Coordinates of N, CA and C in Angstrom, one line a residue:
M1 N -9.2 -41.8 -21.3 CA -8.9 -40.0 -22.1 C -7.7 -39.7 -22.0
D2 N -7.5 -38.9 -22.6 CA -6.3 -37.8 -21.9 C -6.4 -37.0 -21.1
V3 N -6.2 -36.5 -19.8 CA -6.7 -35.8 -19.1 C -6.5 -34.2 -19.7
W4 N -5.7 -34.0 -20.6 CA -5.5 -32.5 -21.2 C -6.7 -32.3 -22.3
F5 N -7.3 -33.2 -23.1 CA -8.3 -33.6 -24.0 C -9.7 -33.2 -23.1
D6 N -9.9 -33.9 -21.7 CA -10.9 -34.2 -21.3 C -10.8 -32.7 -20.7
S7 N -10.2 -31.8 -20.2 CA -10.3 -30.5 -19.8 C -10.2 -30.0 -20.9
G8 N -9.6 -30.0 -21.7 CA -9.7 -29.1 -23.0 C -10.7 -28.7 -23.5
S9 N -11.8 -29.7 -23.5 CA -13.4 -30.0 -24.1 C -14.3 -29.2 -23.3
S10 N -13.8 -28.8 -22.0 CA -14.7 -28.3 -21.4 C -15.4 -26.8 -22.1
H11 N -14.5 -26.2 -22.7 CA -15.1 -25.4 -22.9 C -16.7 -25.3 -24.0
N12 N -16.7 -26.9 -24.5 CA -17.9 -27.0 -25.0 C -19.4 -27.4 -24.3
T13 N -18.9 -27.7 -23.0 CA -20.3 -27.3 -22.0 C -20.8 -26.3 -22.0
F14 N -20.2 -25.4 -22.0 CA -21.0 -23.9 -22.0 C -21.3 -23.2 -23.5
A15 N -20.9 -24.2 -24.5 CA -21.9 -23.4 -25.6 C -22.7 -23.5 -25.3
R16 N -22.8 -25.3 -25.5 CA -24.2 -25.9 -25.1 C -25.2 -25.3 -24.3
R17 N -24.9 -24.7 -23.4 CA -25.9 -24.0 -22.8 C -26.3 -23.2 -22.9
G18 N -26.1 -22.2 -24.2 CA -26.4 -20.9 -24.5 C -25.7 -19.7 -24.4
L19 N -24.6 -20.4 -23.7 CA -23.7 -19.2 -23.2 C -22.6 -18.6 -24.7
E20 N -21.7 -17.8 -24.7 CA -21.5 -16.9 -25.6 C -20.3 -17.8 -26.1
Y21 N -20.0 -17.6 -27.6 CA -19.0 -18.9 -28.2 C -18.4 -18.1 -28.9
P22 N -17.1 -17.5 -29.2 CA -16.3 -17.6 -28.0 C -16.2 -16.8 -26.8
C23 N -15.5 -17.6 -25.6 CA -16.0 -16.4 -24.4 C -14.3 -15.4 -24.6
D24 N -15.0 -14.2 -23.9 CA -13.9 -13.3 -24.1 C -13.0 -13.1 -23.6
M25 N -12.5 -14.2 -22.4 CA -11.1 -13.9 -22.0 C -11.0 -15.3 -21.3
Y26 N -10.1 -16.5 -22.2 CA -9.6 -17.2 -20.8 C -8.1 -16.7 -20.1
L27 N -8.2 -16.9 -18.6 CA -7.3 -17.0 -17.5 C -6.0 -17.5 -17.3
E28 N -4.9 -17.6 -17.8 CA -3.7 -18.5 -17.9 C -2.8 -18.9 -17.4
G29 N -2.3 -19.5 -16.4 CA -0.6 -20.1 -16.4 C -0.1 -20.3 -17.3
S30 N 1.2 -19.1 -16.9 CA 2.4 -19.4 -17.6 C 2.5 -21.2 -18.2
D31 N 2.2 -21.8 -17.0 CA 2.6 -23.6 -17.2 C 1.5 -24.3 -18.4
Q32 N 0.7 -23.5 -19.0 CA -0.8 -24.2 -19.3 C -0.5 -24.0 -21.1
Y33 N 0.9 -23.5 -21.7 CA 1.2 -23.9 -23.3 C 1.0 -24.5 -23.9
R34 N 1.2 -25.5 -22.9 CA 1.5 -27.2 -23.9 C 0.3 -27.6 -23.5
G35 N -0.3 -27.4 -21.8 CA -1.4 -28.4 -21.8 C -2.6 -28.0 -21.7
W36 N -3.7 -27.7 -20.8 CA -4.9 -26.9 -20.8 C -5.1 -26.1 -22.3
F37 N -4.6 -25.2 -22.5 CA -4.4 -23.8 -22.5 C -4.4 -24.6 -24.2
N38 N -3.3 -25.1 -24.7 CA -3.2 -26.5 -25.9 C -4.4 -26.6 -26.5
S39 N -4.9 -27.4 -25.3 CA -5.4 -28.6 -25.5 C -7.0 -28.2 -26.6
S40 N -7.7 -26.9 -25.2 CA -8.6 -26.4 -25.5 C -8.5 -25.3 -26.8
L41 N -7.6 -24.5 -26.9 CA -6.9 -24.3 -28.0 C -7.4 -25.2 -29.9
I42 N -6.9 -26.4 -29.6 CA -6.7 -27.3 -30.5 C -8.5 -28.1 -31.1
V43 N -9.1 -28.2 -29.9 CA -10.3 -28.7 -29.8 C -11.3 -28.0 -30.0
G44 N -11.3 -26.6 -30.0 CA -12.0 -25.6 -30.0 C -12.2 -24.8 -31.5
V45 N -11.1 -24.7 -32.1 CA -10.8 -24.8 -33.4 C -11.6 -26.0 -34.3
A46 N -11.0 -26.8 -34.2 CA -11.4 -28.3 -34.6 C -13.2 -27.7 -34.3
T47 N -14.1 -28.3 -33.6 CA -14.5 -28.4 -33.2 C -16.2 -27.3 -33.6
H48 N -15.4 -25.8 -33.3 CA -15.8 -24.7 -33.5 C -15.6 -24.0 -35.3
D49 N -15.4 -24.6 -36.4 CA -15.7 -24.3 -37.8 C -14.1 -23.2 -38.4
G50 N -13.1 -23.1 -37.7 CA -11.3 -22.7 -36.7 C -11.7 -21.2 -36.0
V51 N -13.0 -21.3 -35.1 CA -12.7 -20.2 -34.1 C -12.4 -20.7 -32.8
A52 N -11.4 -20.0 -32.2 CA -11.0 -20.8 -30.9 C -11.6 -20.3 -30.2
P53 N -11.6 -20.7 -29.0 CA -12.7 -21.0 -28.0 C -12.7 -19.5 -27.0
Y54 N -11.7 -18.6 -26.9 CA -11.5 -17.1 -27.0 C -11.5 -15.8 -27.8
K55 N -11.8 -14.9 -27.5 CA -11.1 -13.7 -28.0 C -10.0 -13.4 -27.5
S56 N -9.6 -13.9 -26.0 CA -8.1 -13.0 -26.0 C -7.8 -13.4 -24.5
V57 N -6.1 -14.0 -24.1 CA -5.9 -14.5 -23.3 C -4.7 -13.4 -22.3
L58 N -5.3 -14.2 -20.4 CA -4.3 -13.1 -20.0 C -3.7 -14.6 -19.5
S59 N -2.6 -13.7 -19.6 CA -1.0 -15.2 -18.6 C -0.5 -14.1 -17.3
H60 N -0.9 -15.1 -17.1 CA -0.1 -14.2 -15.2 C 1.1 -16.0 -14.8
G61 N 1.7 -15.1 -14.2 CA 3.1 -16.2 -13.4 C 2.7 -16.6 -12.2
Y62 N 3.7 -17.1 -11.2 CA 3.4 -17.6 -9.8 C 3.8 -17.3 -9.2
V63 N 3.1 -17.2 -7.7 CA 3.6 -17.1 -7.2 C 4.6 -17.5 -5.9
V64 N 5.9 -17.3 -5.7 CA 7.5 -17.4 -6.0 C 7.4 -17.5 -3.9
D65 N 8.9 -17.9 -3.7 CA 9.2 -17.1 -2.3 C 9.9 -16.0 -2.9
G66 N 11.0 -15.2 -1.6 CA 11.3 -14.5 -2.0 C 12.7 -13.9 -2.7
N67 N 13.0 -16.0 -2.9 CA 14.5 -16.1 -3.6 C 14.2 -16.2 -4.8
G68 N 12.7 -16.2 -4.7 CA 12.3 -16.7 -7.1 C 11.9 -18.4 -6.5
M69 N 12.0 -19.7 -5.6 CA 11.8 -20.7 -5.7 C 10.0 -20.9 -5.8
E70 N 9.9 -21.7 -6.7 CA 8.5 -21.8 -6.5 C 8.0 -22.6 -4.8
M71 N 6.6 -22.2 -4.5 CA 6.5 -22.2 -3.2 C 5.8 -24.2 -2.9
H72 N 5.9 -24.5 -1.7 CA 5.8 -26.3 -1.8 C 5.9 -26.0 -0.3
K73 N 4.5 -26.8 0.5 CA 4.7 -27.5 1.6 C 5.5 -27.8 2.1
S74 N 6.5 -28.9 1.5 CA 7.7 -29.9 1.7 C 8.8 -28.7 1.5
A75 N 8.3 -27.8 1.8 CA 9.6 -27.1 1.0 C 9.5 -25.7 2.2
G76 N 8.8 -25.8 2.9 CA 8.4 -25.3 4.1 C 8.8 -23.3 3.5
N77 N 8.6 -23.5 2.2 CA 8.0 -21.6 1.8 C 6.9 -20.9 1.3
T78 N 6.2 -21.4 1.6 CA 4.6 -21.2 1.7 C 4.4 -20.0 2.2
V79 N 3.8 -19.1 1.8 CA 3.4 -18.1 2.9 C 1.3 -18.0 2.7
D80 N 1.6 -18.0 4.0 CA 0.1 -18.3 5.1 C -1.5 -16.6 4.4
P81 N -1.8 -17.0 2.8 CA -2.7 -15.6 3.4 C -3.4 -15.2 4.4
M82 N -4.1 -16.1 5.4 CA -4.9 -15.8 6.6 C -3.3 -14.7 8.0
D83 N -2.5 -15.9 7.3 CA -1.3 -15.5 8.9 C -1.0 -14.0 7.9
V84 N -0.7 -13.6 7.1 CA -0.4 -12.2 7.1 C -1.9 -11.5 6.8
I85 N -2.3 -11.7 7.2 CA -3.8 -11.1 7.5 C -4.1 -11.1 8.4
A86 N -3.7 -11.2 9.3 CA -3.8 -11.6 10.9 C -2.3 -10.7 11.6
R87 N -1.3 -11.1 11.0 CA 0.1 -9.6 10.9 C 0.1 -8.5 10.4
Y88 N -0.4 -8.7 9.6 CA -0.5 -7.6 8.2 C -1.9 -6.6 8.5
G89 N -2.5 -7.5 8.3 CA -3.4 -6.9 7.9 C -4.5 -6.7 6.8
A90 N -5.3 -7.1 5.7 CA -5.4 -7.1 5.0 C -5.2 -6.0 3.8
D91 N -5.0 -4.6 4.3 CA -4.3 -3.8 2.8 C -3.5 -4.5 2.5
I92 N -2.3 -5.1 3.7 CA -1.0 -4.7 3.4 C -1.2 -6.5 1.8
L93 N -1.8 -6.9 1.8 CA -1.9 -8.0 1.1 C -2.1 -7.3 0.3
R94 N -3.8 -6.7 0.0 CA -3.9 -5.8 -1.8 C -3.1 -5.3 -1.7
L95 N -2.0 -4.8 -1.2 CA -0.9 -3.2 -1.3 C -0.5 -4.2 -2.4
W96 N 0.3 -5.2 -2.2 CA 0.9 -6.4 -2.0 C 0.6 -6.9 -4.2
A97 N -0.6 -7.0 -3.6 CA -0.9 -7.8 -4.8 C -1.2 -6.8 -6.1
A98 N -1.4 -5.5 -5.0 CA -1.6 -4.4 -6.3 C -0.1 -4.0 -7.3
S99 N 0.7 -4.2 -6.5 CA 2.4 -3.5 -6.9 C 3.2 -4.9 -7.1
V100 N 2.6 -6.1 -7.4 CA 3.5 -6.9 -8.2 C 3.0 -6.9 -9.5
D101 N 3.7 -7.3 -10.7 CA 3.6 -7.7 -12.3 C 3.5 -9.4 -12.3
Y102 N 1.7 -8.9 -12.4 CA 0.9 -10.1 -12.3 C 1.5 -10.9 -13.5
K103 N 2.0 -10.5 -14.9 CA 2.2 -11.2 -16.1 C 4.1 -11.9 -15.8
Q104 N 4.5 -12.1 -14.6 CA 5.7 -12.0 -14.2 C 5.8 -13.2 -12.9
D105 N 6.6 -13.9 -12.4 CA 6.4 -14.9 -11.5 C 6.6 -13.6 -10.5
M106 N 5.0 -14.0 -8.9 CA 5.5 -12.1 -8.8 C 6.2 -13.1 -6.5
R107 N 7.4 -12.7 -6.4 CA 8.0 -12.6 -5.4 C 6.8 -11.9 -4.6
C108 N 6.7 -13.1 -3.2 CA 6.4 -13.0 -2.2 C 6.8 -13.9 -0.3
S109 N 7.5 -12.8 0.2 CA 8.5 -13.0 1.4 C 8.2 -12.2 2.4
D110 N 8.3 -12.3 3.4 CA 8.1 -11.9 5.0 C 8.9 -10.3 5.3
D111 N 9.9 -10.3 4.4 CA 10.7 -9.2 3.9 C 10.0 -8.4 3.5
I112 N 9.0 -9.1 1.5 CA 8.6 -7.8 1.3 C 7.8 -7.6 1.3
L113 N 6.8 -8.2 2.1 CA 5.5 -7.9 2.7 C 5.7 -6.4 3.6
K114 N 6.9 -6.9 5.1 CA 7.0 -6.0 6.1 C 7.5 -4.3 4.9
Q115 N 8.5 -4.7 3.3 CA 8.0 -3.2 3.2 C 7.1 -2.9 2.1
N116 N 6.4 -3.7 2.0 CA 4.7 -2.6 1.9 C 4.0 -2.4 2.9
A117 N 3.9 -2.8 4.3 CA 4.0 -2.4 5.4 C 4.2 -1.3 5.8
D118 N 6.1 -1.1 5.5 CA 6.1 0.2 6.5 C 5.9 1.5 5.1
F119 N 6.0 0.9 3.9 CA 5.4 2.0 2.9 C 3.9 2.6 3.1
Y120 N 2.9 1.2 3.7 CA 2.1 1.7 4.1 C 1.4 2.5 4.7
R121 N 2.2 2.2 6.0 CA 2.8 3.1 7.5 C 3.1 4.2 6.9
K122 N 3.5 4.9 6.1 CA 4.7 5.9 6.0 C 2.9 6.8 5.1
V123 N 2.5 6.3 3.7 CA 1.7 6.7 2.9 C 0.2 7.0 3.8
R124 N 0.0 6.1 4.7 CA -1.3 6.3 5.9 C -0.5 7.8 6.9
N125 N 0.3 7.5 7.7 CA 0.7 8.8 8.1 C 1.5 10.1 7.5
T126 N 1.4 10.4 6.6 CA 1.4 11.6 5.6 C -0.1 12.5 5.3
F127 N -0.6 11.0 5.3 CA -2.3 11.7 4.8 C -3.3 12.0 6.4
R128 N -2.4 11.4 7.7 CA -3.2 11.8 8.6 C -2.6 13.2 9.4
F129 N -1.0 13.4 8.6 CA -1.2 14.3 9.2 C -1.2 15.6 8.4
L130 N -1.3 15.6 7.1 CA -2.0 16.5 6.3 C -3.0 16.9 6.4
L131 N -4.1 16.0 7.1 CA -5.7 15.8 6.9 C -5.6 16.7 8.2
G132 N -5.0 16.4 9.3 CA -4.6 17.4 10.5 C -4.5 18.6 10.5
N133 N -3.6 18.8 9.5 CA -3.6 20.8 9.6 C -3.6 21.3 8.2
I134 N -4.7 20.7 8.2 CA -6.7 21.7 6.9 C -6.8 22.4 7.5
A135 N -7.4 23.8 7.6 CA -7.6 24.3 8.4 C -9.3 24.4 7.9
A136 N -10.5 24.0 8.6 CA -11.8 24.1 7.9 C -12.4 25.2 8.5

């Protein structure tokens, strides 16, 4: 059995369990247009009277290193979220995630995280100063 057909037909499991068909949204990586996403669309339309298995699709990019290269353990260019949290705190990781455009590949490196940490520190210190000077 083709692996793409196998995973692309998995939406039928949800339909048989009484869940709504089509689902509200597919969350897809940009590499899946020819793989799981396409297979799911073909199988869904063929088995459900021409109706796609989703109402909308959200396509996202990938986290790449600061140079735009794919992250791989063997290349040694990965960023471990737990290391980021230990070094900068979870708020910096949240700030990075909120500041990137998820529709494209998202660059992440120590320099980028340092810039986010500096920005966070400046905003936090500004608010501390403002709050400290408010007359009660």
